[in-house]
PDB file of C-alpha atoms in Angstrom:
ATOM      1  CA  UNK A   1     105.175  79.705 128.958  1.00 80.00           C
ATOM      2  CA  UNK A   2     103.373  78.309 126.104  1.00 83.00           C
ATOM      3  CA  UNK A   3     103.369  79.583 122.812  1.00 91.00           C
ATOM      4  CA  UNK A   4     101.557  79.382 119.604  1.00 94.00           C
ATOM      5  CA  UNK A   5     102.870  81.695 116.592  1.00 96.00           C
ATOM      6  CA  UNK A   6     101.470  82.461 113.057  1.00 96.00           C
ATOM      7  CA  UNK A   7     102.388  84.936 111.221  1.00 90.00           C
ATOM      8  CA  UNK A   8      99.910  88.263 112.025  1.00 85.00           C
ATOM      9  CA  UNK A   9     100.964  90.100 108.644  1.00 91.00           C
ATOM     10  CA  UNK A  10      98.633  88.865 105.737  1.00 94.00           C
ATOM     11  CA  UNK A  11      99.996  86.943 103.077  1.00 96.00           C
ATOM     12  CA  UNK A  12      99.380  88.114  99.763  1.00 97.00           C
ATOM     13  CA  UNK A  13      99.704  85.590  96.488  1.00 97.00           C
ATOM     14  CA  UNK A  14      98.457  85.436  93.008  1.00 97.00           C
ATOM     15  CA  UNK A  15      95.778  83.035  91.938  1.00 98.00           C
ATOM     16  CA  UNK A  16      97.882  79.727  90.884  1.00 97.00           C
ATOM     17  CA  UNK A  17     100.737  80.000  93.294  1.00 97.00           C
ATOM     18  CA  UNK A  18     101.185  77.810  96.263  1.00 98.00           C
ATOM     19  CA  UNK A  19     100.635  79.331  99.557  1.00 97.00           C
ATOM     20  CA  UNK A  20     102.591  78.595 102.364  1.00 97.00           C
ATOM     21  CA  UNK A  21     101.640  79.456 106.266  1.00 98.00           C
ATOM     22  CA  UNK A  22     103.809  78.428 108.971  1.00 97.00           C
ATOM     23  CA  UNK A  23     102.557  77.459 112.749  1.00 97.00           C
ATOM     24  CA  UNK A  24     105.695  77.766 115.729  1.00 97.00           C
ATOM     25  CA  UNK A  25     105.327  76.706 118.976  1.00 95.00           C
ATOM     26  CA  UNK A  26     107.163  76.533 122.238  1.00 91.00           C
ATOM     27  CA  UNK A  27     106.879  75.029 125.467  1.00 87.00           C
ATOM     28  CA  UNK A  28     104.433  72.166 124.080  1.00 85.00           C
ATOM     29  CA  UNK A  29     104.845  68.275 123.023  1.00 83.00           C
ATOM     30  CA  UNK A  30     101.923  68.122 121.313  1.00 85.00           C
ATOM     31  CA  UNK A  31      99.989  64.852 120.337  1.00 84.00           C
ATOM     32  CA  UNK A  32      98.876  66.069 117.002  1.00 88.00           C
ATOM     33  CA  UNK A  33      98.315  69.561 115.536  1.00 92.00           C
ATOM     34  CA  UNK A  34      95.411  71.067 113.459  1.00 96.00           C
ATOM     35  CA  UNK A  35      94.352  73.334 110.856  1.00 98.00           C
ATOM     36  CA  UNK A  36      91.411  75.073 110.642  1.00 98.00           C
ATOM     37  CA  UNK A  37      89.955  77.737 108.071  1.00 98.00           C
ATOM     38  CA  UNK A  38      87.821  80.752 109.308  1.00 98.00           C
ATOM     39  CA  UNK A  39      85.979  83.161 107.198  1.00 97.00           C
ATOM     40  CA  UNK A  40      84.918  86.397 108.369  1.00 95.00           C
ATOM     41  CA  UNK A  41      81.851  86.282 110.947  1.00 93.00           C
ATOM     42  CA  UNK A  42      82.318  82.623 111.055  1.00 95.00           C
ATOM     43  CA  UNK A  43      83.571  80.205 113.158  1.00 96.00           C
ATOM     44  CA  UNK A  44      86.392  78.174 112.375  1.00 97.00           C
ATOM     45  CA  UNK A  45      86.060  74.823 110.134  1.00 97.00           C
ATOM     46  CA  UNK A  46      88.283  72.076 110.671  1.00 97.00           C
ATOM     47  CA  UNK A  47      90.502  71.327 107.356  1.00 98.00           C
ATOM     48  CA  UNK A  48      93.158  68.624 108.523  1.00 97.00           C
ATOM     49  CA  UNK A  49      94.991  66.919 111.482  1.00 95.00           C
ATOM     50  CA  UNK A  50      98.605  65.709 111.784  1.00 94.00           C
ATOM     51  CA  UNK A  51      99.931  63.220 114.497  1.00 90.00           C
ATOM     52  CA  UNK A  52     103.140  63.982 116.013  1.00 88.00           C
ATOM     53  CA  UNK A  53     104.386  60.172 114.563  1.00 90.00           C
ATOM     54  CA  UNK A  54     103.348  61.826 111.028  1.00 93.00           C
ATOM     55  CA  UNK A  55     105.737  63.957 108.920  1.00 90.00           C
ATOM     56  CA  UNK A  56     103.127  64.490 106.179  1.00 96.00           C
ATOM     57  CA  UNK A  57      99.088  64.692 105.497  1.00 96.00           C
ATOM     58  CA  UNK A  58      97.632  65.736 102.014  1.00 97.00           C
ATOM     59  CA  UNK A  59      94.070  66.231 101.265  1.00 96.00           C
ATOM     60  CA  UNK A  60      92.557  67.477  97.577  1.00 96.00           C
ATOM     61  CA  UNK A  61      94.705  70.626  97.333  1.00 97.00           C
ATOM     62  CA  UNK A  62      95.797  70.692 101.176  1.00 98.00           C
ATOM     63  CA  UNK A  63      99.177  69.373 102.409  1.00 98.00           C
ATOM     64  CA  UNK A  64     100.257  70.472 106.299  1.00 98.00           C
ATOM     65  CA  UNK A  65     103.993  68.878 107.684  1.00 97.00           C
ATOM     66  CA  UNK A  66     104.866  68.400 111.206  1.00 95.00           C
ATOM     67  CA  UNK A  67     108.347  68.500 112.256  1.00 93.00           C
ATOM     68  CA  UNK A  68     108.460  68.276 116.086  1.00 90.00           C
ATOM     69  CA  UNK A  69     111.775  68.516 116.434  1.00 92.00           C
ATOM     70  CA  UNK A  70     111.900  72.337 114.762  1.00 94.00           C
ATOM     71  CA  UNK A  71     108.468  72.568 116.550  1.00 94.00           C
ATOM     72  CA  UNK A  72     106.910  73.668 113.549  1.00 96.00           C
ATOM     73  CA  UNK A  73     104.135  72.666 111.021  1.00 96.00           C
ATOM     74  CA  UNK A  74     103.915  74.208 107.250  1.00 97.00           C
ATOM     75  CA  UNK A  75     100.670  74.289 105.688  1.00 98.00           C
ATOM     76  CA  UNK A  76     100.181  74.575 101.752  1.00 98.00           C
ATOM     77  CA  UNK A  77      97.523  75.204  99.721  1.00 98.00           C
ATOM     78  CA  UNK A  78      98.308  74.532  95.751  1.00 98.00           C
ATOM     79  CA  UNK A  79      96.739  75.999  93.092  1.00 98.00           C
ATOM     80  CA  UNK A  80      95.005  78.720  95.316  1.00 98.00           C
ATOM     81  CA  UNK A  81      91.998  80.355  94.086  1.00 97.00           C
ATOM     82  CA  UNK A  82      90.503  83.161  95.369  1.00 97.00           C
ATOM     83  CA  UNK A  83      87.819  81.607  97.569  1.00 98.00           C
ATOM     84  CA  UNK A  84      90.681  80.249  99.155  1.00 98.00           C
ATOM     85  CA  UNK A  85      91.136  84.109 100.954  1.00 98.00           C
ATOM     86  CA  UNK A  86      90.906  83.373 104.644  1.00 98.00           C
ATOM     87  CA  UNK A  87      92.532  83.319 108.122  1.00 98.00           C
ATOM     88  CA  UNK A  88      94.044  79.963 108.740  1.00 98.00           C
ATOM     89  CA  UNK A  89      94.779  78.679 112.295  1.00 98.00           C
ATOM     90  CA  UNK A  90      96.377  75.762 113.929  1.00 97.00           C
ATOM     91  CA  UNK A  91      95.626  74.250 116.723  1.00 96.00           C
ATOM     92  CA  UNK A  92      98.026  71.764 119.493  1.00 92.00           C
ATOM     93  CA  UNK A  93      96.525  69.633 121.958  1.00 86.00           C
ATOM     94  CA  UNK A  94      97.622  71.586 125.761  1.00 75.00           C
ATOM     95  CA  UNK A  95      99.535  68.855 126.518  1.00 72.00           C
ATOM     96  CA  UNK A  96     100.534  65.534 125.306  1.00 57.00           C
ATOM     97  CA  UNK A  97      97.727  63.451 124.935  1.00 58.00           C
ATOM     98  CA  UNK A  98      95.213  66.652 126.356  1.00 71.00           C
ATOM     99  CA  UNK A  99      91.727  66.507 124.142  1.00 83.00           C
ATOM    100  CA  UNK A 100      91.749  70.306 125.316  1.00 88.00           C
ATOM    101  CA  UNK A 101      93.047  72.284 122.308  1.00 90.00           C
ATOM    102  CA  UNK A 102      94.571  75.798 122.015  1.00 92.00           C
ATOM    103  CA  UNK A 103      94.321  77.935 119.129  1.00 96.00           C
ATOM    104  CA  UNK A 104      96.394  80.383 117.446  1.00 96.00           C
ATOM    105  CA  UNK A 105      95.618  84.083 116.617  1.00 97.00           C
ATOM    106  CA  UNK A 106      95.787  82.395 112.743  1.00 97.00           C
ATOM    107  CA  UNK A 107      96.888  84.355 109.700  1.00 97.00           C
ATOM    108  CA  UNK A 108      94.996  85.974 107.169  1.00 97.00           C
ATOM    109  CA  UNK A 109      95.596  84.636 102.836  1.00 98.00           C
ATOM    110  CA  UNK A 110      94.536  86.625 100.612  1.00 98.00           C
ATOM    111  CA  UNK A 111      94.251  85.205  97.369  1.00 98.00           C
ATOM    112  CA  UNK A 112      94.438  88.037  94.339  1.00 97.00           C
ATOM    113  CA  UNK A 113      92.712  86.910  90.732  1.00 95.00           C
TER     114      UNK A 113
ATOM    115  CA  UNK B   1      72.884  67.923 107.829  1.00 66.00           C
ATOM    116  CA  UNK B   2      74.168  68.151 111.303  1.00 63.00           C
ATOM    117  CA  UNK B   3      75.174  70.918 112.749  1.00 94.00           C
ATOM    118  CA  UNK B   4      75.907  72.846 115.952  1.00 97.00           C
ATOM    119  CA  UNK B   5      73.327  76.072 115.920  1.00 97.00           C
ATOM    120  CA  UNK B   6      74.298  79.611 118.265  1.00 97.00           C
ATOM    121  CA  UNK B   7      71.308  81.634 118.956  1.00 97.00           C
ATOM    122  CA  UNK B   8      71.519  84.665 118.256  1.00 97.00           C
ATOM    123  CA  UNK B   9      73.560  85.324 115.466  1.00 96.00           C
ATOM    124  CA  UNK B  10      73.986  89.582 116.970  1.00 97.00           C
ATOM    125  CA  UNK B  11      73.673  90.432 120.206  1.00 97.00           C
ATOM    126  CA  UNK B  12      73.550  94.469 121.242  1.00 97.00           C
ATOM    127  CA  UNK B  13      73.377  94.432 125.571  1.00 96.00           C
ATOM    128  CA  UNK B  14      73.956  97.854 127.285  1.00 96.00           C
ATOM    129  CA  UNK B  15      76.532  97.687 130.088  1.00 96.00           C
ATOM    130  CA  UNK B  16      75.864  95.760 132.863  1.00 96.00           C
ATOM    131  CA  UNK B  17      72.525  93.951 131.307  1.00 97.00           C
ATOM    132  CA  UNK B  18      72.727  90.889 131.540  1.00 97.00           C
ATOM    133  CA  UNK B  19      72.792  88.186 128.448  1.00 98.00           C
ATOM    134  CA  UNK B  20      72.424  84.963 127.384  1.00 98.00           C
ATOM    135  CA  UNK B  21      73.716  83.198 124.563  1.00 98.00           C
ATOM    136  CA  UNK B  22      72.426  79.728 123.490  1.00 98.00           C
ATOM    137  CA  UNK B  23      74.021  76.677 121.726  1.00 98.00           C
ATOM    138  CA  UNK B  24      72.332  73.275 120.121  1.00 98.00           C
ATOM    139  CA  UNK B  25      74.011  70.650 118.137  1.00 97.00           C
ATOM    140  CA  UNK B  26      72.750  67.506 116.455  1.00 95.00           C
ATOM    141  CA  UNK B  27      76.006  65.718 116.747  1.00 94.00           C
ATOM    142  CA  UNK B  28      75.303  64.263 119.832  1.00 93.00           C
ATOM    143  CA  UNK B  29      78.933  65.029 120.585  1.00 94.00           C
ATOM    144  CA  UNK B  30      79.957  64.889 124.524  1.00 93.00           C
ATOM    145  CA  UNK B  31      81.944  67.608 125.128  1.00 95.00           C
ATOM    146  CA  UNK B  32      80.887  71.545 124.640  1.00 96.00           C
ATOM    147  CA  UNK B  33      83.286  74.138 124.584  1.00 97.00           C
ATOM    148  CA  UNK B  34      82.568  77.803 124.670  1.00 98.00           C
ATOM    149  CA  UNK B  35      85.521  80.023 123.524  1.00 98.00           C
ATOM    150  CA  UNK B  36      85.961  83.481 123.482  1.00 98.00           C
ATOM    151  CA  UNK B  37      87.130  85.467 120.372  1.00 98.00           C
ATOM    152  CA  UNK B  38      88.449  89.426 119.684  1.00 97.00           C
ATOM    153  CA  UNK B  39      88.782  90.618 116.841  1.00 93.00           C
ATOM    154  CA  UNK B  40      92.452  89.384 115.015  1.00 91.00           C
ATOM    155  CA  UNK B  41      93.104  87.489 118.306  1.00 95.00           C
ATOM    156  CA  UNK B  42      92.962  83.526 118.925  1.00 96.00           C
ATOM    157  CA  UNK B  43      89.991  81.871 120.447  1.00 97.00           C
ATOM    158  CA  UNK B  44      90.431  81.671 123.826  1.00 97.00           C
ATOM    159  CA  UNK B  45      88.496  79.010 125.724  1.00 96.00           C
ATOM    160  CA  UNK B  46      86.271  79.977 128.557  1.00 97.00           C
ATOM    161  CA  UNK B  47      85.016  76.857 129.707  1.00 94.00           C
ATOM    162  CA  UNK B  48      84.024  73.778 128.736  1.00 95.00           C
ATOM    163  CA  UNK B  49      81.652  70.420 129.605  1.00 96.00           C
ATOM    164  CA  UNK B  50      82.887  67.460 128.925  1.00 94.00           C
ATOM    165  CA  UNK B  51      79.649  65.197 129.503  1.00 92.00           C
ATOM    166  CA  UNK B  52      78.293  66.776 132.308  1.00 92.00           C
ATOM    167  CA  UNK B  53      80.933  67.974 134.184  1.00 94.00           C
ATOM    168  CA  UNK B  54      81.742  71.251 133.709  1.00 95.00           C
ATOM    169  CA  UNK B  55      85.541  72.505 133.579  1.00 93.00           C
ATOM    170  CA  UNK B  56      85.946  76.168 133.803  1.00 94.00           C
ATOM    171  CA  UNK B  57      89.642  77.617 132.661  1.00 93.00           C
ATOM    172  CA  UNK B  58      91.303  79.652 135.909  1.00 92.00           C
ATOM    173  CA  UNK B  59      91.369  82.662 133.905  1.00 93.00           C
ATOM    174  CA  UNK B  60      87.894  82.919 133.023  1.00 96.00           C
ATOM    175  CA  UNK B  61      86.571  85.980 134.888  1.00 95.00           C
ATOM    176  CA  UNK B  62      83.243  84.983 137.394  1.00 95.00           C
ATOM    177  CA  UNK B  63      81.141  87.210 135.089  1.00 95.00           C
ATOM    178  CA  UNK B  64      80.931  84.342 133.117  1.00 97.00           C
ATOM    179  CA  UNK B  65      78.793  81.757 133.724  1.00 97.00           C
ATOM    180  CA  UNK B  66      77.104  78.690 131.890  1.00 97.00           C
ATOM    181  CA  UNK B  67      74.675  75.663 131.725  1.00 96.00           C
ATOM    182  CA  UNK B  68      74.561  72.406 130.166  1.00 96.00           C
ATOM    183  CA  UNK B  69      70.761  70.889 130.721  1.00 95.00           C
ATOM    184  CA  UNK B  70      71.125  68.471 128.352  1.00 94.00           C
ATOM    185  CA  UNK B  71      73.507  66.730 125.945  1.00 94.00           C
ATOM    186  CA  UNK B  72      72.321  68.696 123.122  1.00 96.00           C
ATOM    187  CA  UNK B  73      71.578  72.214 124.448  1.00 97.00           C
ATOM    188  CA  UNK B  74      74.347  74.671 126.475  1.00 97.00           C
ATOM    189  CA  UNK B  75      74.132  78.375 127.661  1.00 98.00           C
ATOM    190  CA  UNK B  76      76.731  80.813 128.189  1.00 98.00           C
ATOM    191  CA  UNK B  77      75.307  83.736 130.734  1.00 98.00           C
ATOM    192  CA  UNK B  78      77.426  86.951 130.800  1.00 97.00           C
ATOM    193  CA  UNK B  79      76.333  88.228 134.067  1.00 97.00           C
ATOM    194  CA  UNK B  80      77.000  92.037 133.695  1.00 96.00           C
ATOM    195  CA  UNK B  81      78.763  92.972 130.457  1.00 97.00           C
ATOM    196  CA  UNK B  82      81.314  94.992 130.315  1.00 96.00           C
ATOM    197  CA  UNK B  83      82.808  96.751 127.525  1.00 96.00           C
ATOM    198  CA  UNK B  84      85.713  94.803 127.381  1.00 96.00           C
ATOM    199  CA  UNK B  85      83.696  91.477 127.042  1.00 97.00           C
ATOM    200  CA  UNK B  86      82.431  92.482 123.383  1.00 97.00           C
ATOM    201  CA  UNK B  87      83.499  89.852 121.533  1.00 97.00           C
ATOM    202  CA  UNK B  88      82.497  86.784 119.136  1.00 98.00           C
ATOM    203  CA  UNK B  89      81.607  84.377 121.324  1.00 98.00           C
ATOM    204  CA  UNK B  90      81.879  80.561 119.746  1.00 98.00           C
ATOM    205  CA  UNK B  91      80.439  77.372 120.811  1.00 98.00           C
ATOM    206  CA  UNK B  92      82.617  74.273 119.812  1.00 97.00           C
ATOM    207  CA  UNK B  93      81.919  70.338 120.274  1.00 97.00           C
ATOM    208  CA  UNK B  94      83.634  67.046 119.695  1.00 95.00           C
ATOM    209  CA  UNK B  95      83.608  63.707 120.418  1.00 92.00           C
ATOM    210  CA  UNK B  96      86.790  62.691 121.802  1.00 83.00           C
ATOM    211  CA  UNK B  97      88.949  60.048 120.224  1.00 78.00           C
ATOM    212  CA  UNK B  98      92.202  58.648 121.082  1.00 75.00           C
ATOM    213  CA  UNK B  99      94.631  60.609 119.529  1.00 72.00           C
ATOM    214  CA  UNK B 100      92.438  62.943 118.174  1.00 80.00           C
ATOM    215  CA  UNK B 101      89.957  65.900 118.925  1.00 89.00           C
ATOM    216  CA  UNK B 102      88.468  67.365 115.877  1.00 94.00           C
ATOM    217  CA  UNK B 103      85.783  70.115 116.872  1.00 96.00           C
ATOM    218  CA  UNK B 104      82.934  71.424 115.226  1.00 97.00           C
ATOM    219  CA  UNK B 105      82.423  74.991 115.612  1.00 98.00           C
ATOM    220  CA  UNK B 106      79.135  77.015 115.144  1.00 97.00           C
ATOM    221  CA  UNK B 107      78.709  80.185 113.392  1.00 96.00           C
ATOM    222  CA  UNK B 108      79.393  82.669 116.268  1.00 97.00           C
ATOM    223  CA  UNK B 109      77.280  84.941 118.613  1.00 98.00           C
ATOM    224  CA  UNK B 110      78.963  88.428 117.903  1.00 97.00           C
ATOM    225  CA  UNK B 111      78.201  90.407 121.348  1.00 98.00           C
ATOM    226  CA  UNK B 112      78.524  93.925 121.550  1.00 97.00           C
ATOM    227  CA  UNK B 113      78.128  96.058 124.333  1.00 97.00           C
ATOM    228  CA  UNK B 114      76.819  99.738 124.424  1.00 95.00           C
TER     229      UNK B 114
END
């Protein structure tokens, strides 16, 4: 069956450090992959997409990697800052080419000062 | 700006009363999504309208029901809640592009049920 894995223990880092969360999948050959930040009480806000052709996509502080061969993507945020505290989920298309996409449970940053 | 708006924000329903739970958006996106969401869990989509045909996932129980009257407005009607349906409910849309489906989320109906 399909699967979509993030880490469900919270990542703890100090202000200044780079955090990293990781997004494993099985059972999928996605077209592209997503992240998306959600705060508490919110819904989720769409932060950055990766094709499956890309290896690489950097935005502001923001970098996310897509190896679909280890069927894995790495997201990064430098220089955190506390406002950066959130849960962080990815997202994969169903199936190839699908617009339909499935989420996963996300994992929570905290970011301490 | 635009936006996608869920009305209301809290919802309290005793068991079995039913509810509604609205959703607008500006975008003038074509597809609607309604997704489900427990607390540390993923969203889990319910259903779905892409235009106006509606595309309901075979898991979604029967309890659950919803409308699309217009491009900019859809419902989601939870016929008789039960206590296992308390949950933040959240409305989505995109506009579908080759290669890419980007959605726009609102801010969440939290439902609970008494």
């Amino acid at each position: 069956s399909q699967k979509i894995e993030q880490n469900s223990e919270a990542l703890n880092i100090q202000e200044g450090k780079t955090a990293t969360l990781t997004c494993n999948y099985t059972n999928y050959s996605p077209a592209y992959l997503q992240w998306y930040r959600q705060d508490p009480g919110r819904g989720p806000v769409f932060l950055l997409l990766i094709r499956e052709n890309e290896k690489e996509k950097r935005k502001e502080r923001l970098k996310v990697t897509f190896d679909t061969t280890l069927k894995q993507s790495l997201f990064h945020i430098t220089a955190s800052q506390p406002a950066d505290s959130a849960t962080y989920l990815c997202a994969l298309d169903r199936t190839g080419g699908s617009y339909i996409p499935t989420f996963g449970r996300g994992t929570s940053l905290i970011v301490h000062p | 700006d635009a936006m996608v708006i869920q009305n209301p924000r809290y919802q309290v329903t005793q068991f079995g009363k039913p509810v509604t739970l609205s959703c607008s958006q500006t975008l003038n996106h074509n597809v609607m999504y309604w997704y489900q969401q427990k607390s540390s869990q993923a969203p889990k989509l319910l259903f779905h309208y892409y235009d106006k045909d509606f595309n309901n996932e075979a898991d979604t129980p029967d309890n659950f029901q919803s409308r699309r009257p217009n491009t900019s407005f859809c419902f989601l009607d939870i016929r008789s809640p039960g206590l296992g349906d308390a949950a933040m409910y959240l409305c989505a849309t995109s506009r579908v592009a080759p290669g890419a489906n980007v959605l726009t989320f609102g801010a969440g109906s939290r439902l609970t049920v008494l």
